Short mmCIF file of C-alpha atoms in Angstrom, two decimals:
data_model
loop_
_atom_site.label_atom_id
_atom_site.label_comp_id
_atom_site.label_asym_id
_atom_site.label_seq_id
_atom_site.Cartn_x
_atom_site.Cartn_y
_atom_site.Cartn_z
CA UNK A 296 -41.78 -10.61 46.13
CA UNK A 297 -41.96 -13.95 47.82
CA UNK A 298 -44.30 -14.84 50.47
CA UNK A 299 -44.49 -17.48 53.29
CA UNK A 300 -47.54 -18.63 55.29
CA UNK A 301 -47.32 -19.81 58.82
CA UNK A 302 -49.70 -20.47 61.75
CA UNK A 303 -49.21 -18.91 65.08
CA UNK A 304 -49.66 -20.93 68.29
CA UNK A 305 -53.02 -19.00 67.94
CA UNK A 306 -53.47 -20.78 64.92
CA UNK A 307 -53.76 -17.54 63.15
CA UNK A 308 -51.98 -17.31 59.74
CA UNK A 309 -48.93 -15.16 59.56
CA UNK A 310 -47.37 -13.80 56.45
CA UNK A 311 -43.67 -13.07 56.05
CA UNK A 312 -42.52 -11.65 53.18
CA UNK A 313 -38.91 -10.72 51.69
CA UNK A 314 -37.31 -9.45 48.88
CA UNK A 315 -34.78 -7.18 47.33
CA UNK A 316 -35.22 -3.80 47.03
CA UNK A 317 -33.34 -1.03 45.26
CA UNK A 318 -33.04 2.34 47.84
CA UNK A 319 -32.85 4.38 44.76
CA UNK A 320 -37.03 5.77 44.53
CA UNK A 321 -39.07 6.70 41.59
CA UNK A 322 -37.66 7.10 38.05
CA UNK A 323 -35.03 10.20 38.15
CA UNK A 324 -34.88 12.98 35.43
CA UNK A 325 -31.58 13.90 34.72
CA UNK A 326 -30.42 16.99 32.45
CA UNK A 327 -26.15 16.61 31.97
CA UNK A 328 -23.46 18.90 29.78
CA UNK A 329 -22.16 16.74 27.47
CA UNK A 330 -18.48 16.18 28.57
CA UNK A 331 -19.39 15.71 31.96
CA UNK A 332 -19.46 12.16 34.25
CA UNK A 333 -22.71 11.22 36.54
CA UNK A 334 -22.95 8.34 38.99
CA UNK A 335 -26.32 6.47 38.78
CA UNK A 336 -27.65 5.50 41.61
CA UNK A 337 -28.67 1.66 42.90
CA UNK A 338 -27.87 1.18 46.10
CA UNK A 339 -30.04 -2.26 47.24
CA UNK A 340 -30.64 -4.15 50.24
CA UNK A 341 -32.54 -7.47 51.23
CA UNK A 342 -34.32 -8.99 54.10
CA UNK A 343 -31.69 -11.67 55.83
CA UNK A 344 -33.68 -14.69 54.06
CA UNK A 345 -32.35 -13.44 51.01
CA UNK A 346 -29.58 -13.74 51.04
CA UNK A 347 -29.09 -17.50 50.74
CA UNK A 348 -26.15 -19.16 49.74
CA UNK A 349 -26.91 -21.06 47.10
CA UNK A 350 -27.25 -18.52 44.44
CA UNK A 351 -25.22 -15.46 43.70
CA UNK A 352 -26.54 -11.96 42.82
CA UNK A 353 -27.19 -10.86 39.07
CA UNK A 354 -26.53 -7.08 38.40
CA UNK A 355 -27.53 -5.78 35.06
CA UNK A 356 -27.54 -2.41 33.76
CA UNK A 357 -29.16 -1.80 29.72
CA UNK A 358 -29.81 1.25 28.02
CA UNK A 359 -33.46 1.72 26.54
CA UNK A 360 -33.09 4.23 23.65
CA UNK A 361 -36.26 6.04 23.31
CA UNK A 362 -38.36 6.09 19.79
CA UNK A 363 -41.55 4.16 18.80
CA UNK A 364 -39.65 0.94 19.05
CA UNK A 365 -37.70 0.93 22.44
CA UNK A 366 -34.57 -1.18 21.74
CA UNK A 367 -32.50 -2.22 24.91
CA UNK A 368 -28.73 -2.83 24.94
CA UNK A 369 -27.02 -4.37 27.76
CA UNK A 370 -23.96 -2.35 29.38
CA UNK A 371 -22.64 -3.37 32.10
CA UNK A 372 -23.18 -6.87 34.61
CA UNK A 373 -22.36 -8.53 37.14
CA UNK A 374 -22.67 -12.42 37.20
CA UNK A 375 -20.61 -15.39 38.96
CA UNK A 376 -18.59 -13.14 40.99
CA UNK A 377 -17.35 -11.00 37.73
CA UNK A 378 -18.32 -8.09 35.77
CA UNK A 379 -18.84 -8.06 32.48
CA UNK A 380 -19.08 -5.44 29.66
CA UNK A 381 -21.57 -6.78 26.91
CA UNK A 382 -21.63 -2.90 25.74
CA UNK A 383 -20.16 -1.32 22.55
CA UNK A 384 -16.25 -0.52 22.77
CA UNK A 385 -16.94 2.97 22.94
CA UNK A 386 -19.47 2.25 25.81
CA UNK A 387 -17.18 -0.23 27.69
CA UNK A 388 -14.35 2.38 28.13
CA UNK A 389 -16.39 5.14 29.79
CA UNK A 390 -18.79 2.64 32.03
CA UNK A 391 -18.23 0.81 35.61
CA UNK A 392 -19.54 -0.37 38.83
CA UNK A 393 -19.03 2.46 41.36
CA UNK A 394 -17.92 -0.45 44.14
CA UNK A 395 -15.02 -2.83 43.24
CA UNK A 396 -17.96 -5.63 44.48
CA UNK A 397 -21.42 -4.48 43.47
CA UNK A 398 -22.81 -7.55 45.36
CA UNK A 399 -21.99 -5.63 48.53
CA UNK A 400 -25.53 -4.17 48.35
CA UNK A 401 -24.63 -1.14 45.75
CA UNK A 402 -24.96 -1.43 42.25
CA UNK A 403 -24.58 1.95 41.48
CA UNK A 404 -22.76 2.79 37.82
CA UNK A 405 -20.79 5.71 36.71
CA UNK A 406 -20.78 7.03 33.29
CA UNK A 407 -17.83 9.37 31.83
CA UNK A 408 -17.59 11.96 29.42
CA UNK A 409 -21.11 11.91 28.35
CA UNK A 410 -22.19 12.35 24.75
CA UNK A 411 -25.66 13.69 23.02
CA UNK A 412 -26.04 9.79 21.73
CA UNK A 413 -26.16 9.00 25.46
CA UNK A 414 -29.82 10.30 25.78
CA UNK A 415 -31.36 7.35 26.80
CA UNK A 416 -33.20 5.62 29.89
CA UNK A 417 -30.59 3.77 31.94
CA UNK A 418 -32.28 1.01 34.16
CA UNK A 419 -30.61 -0.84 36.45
CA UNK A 420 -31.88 -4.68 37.44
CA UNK A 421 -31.07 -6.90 40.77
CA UNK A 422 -31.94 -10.04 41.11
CA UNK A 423 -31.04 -13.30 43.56
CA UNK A 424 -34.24 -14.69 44.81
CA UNK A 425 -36.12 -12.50 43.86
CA UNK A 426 -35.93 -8.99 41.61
CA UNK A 427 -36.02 -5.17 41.66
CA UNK A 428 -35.25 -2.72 39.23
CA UNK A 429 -35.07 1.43 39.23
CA UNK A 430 -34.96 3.34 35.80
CA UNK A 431 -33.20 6.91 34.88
CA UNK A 432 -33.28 8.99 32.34
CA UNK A 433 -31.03 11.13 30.77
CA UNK A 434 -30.85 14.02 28.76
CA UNK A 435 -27.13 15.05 27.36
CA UNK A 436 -27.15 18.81 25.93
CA UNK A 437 -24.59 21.05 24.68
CA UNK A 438 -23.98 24.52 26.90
CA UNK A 439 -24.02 27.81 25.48
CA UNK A 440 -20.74 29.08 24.72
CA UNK A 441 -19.71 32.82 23.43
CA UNK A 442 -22.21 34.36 22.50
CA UNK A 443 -22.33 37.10 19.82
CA UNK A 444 -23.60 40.97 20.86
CA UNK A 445 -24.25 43.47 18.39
CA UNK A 446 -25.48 46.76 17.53
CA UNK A 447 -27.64 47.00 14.43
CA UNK A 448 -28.09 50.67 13.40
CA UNK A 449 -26.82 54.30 14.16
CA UNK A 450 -26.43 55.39 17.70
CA UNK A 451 -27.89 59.27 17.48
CA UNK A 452 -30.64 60.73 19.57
CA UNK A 453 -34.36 59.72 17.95
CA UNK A 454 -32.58 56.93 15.88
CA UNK A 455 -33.95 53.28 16.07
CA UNK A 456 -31.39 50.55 17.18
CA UNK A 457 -31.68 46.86 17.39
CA UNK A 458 -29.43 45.07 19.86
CA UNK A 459 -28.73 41.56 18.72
CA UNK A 460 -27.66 38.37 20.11
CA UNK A 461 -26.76 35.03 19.34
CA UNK A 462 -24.64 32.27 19.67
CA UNK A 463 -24.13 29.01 16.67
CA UNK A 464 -24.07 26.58 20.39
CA UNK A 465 -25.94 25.36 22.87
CA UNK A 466 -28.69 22.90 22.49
CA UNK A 467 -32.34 23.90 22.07
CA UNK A 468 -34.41 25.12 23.40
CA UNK A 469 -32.55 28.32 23.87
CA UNK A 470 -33.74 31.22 25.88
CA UNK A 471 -32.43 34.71 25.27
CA UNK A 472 -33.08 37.49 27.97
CA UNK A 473 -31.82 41.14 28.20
CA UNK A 474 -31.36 43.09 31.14
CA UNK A 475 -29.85 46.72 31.79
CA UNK A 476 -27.44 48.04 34.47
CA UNK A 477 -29.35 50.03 36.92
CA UNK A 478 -27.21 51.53 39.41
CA UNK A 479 -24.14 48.50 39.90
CA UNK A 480 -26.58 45.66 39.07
CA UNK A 481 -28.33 44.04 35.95
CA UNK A 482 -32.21 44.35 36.55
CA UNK A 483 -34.70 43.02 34.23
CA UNK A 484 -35.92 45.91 32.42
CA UNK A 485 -37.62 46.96 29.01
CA UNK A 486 -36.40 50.41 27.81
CA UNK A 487 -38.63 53.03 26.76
CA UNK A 488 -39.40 52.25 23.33
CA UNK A 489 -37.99 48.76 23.70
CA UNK A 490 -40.06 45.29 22.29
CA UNK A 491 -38.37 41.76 21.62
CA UNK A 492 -38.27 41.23 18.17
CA UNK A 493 -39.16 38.00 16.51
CA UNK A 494 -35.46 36.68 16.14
CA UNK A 495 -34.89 34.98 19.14
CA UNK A 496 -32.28 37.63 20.97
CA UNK A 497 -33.47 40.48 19.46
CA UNK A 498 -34.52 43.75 21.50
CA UNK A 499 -35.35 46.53 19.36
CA UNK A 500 -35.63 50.43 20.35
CA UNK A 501 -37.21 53.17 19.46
CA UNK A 502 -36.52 57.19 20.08
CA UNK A 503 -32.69 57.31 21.29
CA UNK A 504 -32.34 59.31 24.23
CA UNK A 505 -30.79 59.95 27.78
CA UNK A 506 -32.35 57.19 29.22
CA UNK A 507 -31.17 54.46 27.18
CA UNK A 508 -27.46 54.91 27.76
CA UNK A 509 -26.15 52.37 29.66
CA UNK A 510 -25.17 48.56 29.59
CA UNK A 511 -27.23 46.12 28.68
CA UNK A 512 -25.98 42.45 29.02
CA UNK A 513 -27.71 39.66 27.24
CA UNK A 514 -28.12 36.20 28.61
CA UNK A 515 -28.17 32.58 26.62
CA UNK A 516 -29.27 30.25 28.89
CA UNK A 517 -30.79 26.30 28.57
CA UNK A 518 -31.18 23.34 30.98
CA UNK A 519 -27.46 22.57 31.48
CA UNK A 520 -25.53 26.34 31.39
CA UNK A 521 -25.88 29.84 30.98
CA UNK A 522 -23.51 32.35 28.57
CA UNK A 523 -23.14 36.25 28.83
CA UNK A 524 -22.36 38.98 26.76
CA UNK A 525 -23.02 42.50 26.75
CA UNK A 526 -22.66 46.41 24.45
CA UNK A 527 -22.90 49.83 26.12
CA UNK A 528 -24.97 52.37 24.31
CA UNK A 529 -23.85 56.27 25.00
CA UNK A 530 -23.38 59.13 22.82
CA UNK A 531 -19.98 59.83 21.46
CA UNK A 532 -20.21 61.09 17.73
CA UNK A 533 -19.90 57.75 16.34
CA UNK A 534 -21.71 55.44 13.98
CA UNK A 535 -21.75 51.55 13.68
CA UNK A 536 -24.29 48.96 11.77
CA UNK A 537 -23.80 45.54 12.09
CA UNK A 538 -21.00 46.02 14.60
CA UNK A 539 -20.03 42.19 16.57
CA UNK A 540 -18.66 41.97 19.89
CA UNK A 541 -17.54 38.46 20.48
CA UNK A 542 -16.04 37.14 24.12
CA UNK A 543 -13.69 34.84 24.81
CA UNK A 544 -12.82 32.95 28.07
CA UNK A 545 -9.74 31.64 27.41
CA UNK A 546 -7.29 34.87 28.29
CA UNK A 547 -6.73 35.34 31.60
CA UNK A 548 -7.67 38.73 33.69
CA UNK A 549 -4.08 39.54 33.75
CA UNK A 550 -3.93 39.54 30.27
CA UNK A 551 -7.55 41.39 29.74
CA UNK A 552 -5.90 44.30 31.92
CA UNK A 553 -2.65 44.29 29.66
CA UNK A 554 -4.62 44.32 26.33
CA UNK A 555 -7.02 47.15 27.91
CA UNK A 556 -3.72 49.07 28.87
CA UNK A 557 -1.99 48.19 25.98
CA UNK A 558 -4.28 48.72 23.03
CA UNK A 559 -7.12 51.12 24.08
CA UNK A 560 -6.72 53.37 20.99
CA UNK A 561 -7.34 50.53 19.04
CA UNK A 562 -10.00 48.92 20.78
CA UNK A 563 -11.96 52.14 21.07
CA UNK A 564 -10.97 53.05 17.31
CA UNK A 565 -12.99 49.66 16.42
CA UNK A 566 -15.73 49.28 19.19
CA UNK A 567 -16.89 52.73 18.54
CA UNK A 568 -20.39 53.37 19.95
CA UNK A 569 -20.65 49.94 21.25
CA UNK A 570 -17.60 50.49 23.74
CA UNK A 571 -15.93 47.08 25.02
CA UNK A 572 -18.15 43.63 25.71
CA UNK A 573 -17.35 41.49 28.51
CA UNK A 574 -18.37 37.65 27.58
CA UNK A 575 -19.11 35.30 30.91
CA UNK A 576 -19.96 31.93 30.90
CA UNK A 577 -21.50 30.12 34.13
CA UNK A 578 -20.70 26.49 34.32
CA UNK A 579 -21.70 24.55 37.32
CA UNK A 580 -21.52 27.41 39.50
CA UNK A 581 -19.06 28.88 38.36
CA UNK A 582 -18.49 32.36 36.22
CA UNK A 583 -15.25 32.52 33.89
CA UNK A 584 -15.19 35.99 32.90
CA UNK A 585 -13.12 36.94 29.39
CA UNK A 586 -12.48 39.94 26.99
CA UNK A 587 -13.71 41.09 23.95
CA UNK A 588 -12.52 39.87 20.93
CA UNK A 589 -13.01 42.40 18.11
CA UNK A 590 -11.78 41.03 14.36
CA UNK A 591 -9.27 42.55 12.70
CA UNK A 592 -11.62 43.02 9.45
CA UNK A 593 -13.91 45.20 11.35
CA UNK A 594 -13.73 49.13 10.33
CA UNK A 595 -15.41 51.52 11.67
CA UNK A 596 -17.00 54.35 9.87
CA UNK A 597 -17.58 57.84 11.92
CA UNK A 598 -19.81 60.83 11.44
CA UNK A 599 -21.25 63.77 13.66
CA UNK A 600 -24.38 62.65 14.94
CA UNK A 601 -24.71 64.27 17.73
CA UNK A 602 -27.48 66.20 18.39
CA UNK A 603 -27.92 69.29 20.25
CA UNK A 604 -28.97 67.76 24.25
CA UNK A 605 -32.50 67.63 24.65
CA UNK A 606 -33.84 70.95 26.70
CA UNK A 607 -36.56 68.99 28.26
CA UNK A 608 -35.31 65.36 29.83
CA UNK A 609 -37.11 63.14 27.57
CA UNK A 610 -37.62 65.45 24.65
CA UNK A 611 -36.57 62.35 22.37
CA UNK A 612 -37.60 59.20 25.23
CA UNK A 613 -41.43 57.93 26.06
CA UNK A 614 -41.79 58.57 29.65
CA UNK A 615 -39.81 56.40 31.79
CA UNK A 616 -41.23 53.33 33.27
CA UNK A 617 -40.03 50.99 36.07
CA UNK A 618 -36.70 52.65 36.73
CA UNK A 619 -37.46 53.88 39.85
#
């Protein structure tokens, strides 16, 4: 910042002082999908004896990749009236200056199609007469996509079951949450018998009964997106171990309806106890909502397990809890 004395008529000394300053505040956290394009901030403004004409602004923007040894590389910059691109060709085509003239007091840069190698600190630097920088950081992680539901042991009343799920994307950390329909909405809610295993995504129960049937929709979720899928449980003479129930968001509704329509005996034949999965995947507000895809290879094998329905309600169930 630069200073100026003066004395008043009073003879009292007066200080002025001006500088640049960037409107942008503190040092911004920033969590991004890869794939996606963010504006960086650096708007900037000066105090009228600033802006002096005989020197022009310098813009600079550099990335600081983080490790023991911070290394800065220069991006993008503005000097003499031109830009300039001192970045890395792959850099240089998905970096700019928001404003055709950053020296029009914003400095502000956009960055495209972000990749996980973009993870950096991104600080942007004014300077004429004097200088001011402002510093962001970045975090670029992959969303969850598709994940896998399953149903890991024989669905009969007093059986044990493990309801698994997973998906091979999304960057860690990953959290994994199941919930169960109660009445038309998913509720947070451990079944009778129910404990998280120690696989992530694992929810095992204990003592098949009334009470458990239902649908029970599991949730992948990290800082940048959240993925859904989902298996019913109910009793219907059936058996299934190590049964997968993948979604897809790629086939329109029209199409889930036709396939529904068109291949129920099929679908059934193969889903079995697990009935039909719905995958959804929420991405920046918005939910895409797919089929099932079941694989060809999968056979199911079938068997009377039915029991004889309880006399009492909860002959085979702890006593319910929380499902009031």
């Amino acid at each position: 910042m630069l200073c100026h004395r003066a004395m008043s008529a009073q003879a009292q000394e007066e200080v002025s002082c001006f500088a640049v300053r960037i409107k942008e505040k503190g040092q911004d956290v920033i969590y991004l999908p890869k794939g996606e394009s963010v504006k960086l901030g650096c708007p900037f403004a000066s105090d009228p004896e600033d802006d002096t004409p005989d020197n022009g602004w310098d813009i600079e923007w550099k990335q600081v990749k983080p490790g023991p040894h911070p290394q800065d590389y220069p991006l993008l910059s503005y000097h003499d009236n031109r830009v300039i691109y001192p970045g890395p060709p792959d850099l240089q085509q998905r970096v700019g200056f928001i404003s055709p003239d950053p020296s029009l007091y914003d400095a502000s840069m956009q960055l495209r199609d972000v990749q996980i190698t973009d993870s950096a600190t991104y600080e942007c630097k004014v300077k004429k007469t004097t200088e001011a920088s402002h510093k962001v950081t970045i975090t670029v992680q992959e969303r969850p996509l598709l994940p896998q539901c399953s149903i890991i042991g024989e669905i009969a009343y007093g059986a044990d079951v493990t309801l698994r799920c997973f998906t091979s994307t999304g960057s860690p950390p990953l959290t994994y949450q199941w919930s169960m329909t109660h009445g038309h909405q998913f509720r947070d809610w451990m079944p009778p018998g129910g404990s998280m295993g120690s696989v992530p995504g694992d929810l095992h129960i204990r003592d098949l009964c009334e009470d458990h049937v239902g649908t029970y929709q599991c949730s992948v979720r990290n800082n940048v997106g959240v993925a859904y899928c989902s298996v019913d449980i109910y009793f219907g003479g059936g058996y299934q171990r190590g049964l997968i129930i993948v979604g897809s968001v790629i086939i329109p509704l029209l199409a889930l309806a036709l396939i529904i329509g068109g291949s129920s005996g099929a679908v059934h034949a193969a889903a079995g106890k697990a009935g039909v999965a719905v995958a959804q995947v929420a991405t920046a507000g918005r939910i895409i909502a797919g089929t099932a895809a079941v694989p060809a290879a999968l056979r199911s094998r079938s068997r009377n397990t039915r029991r004889p329905k309880p006399a009492r309600s909860g002959e085979y169930c702890s006593p319910r809890q929380g499902r009031d």
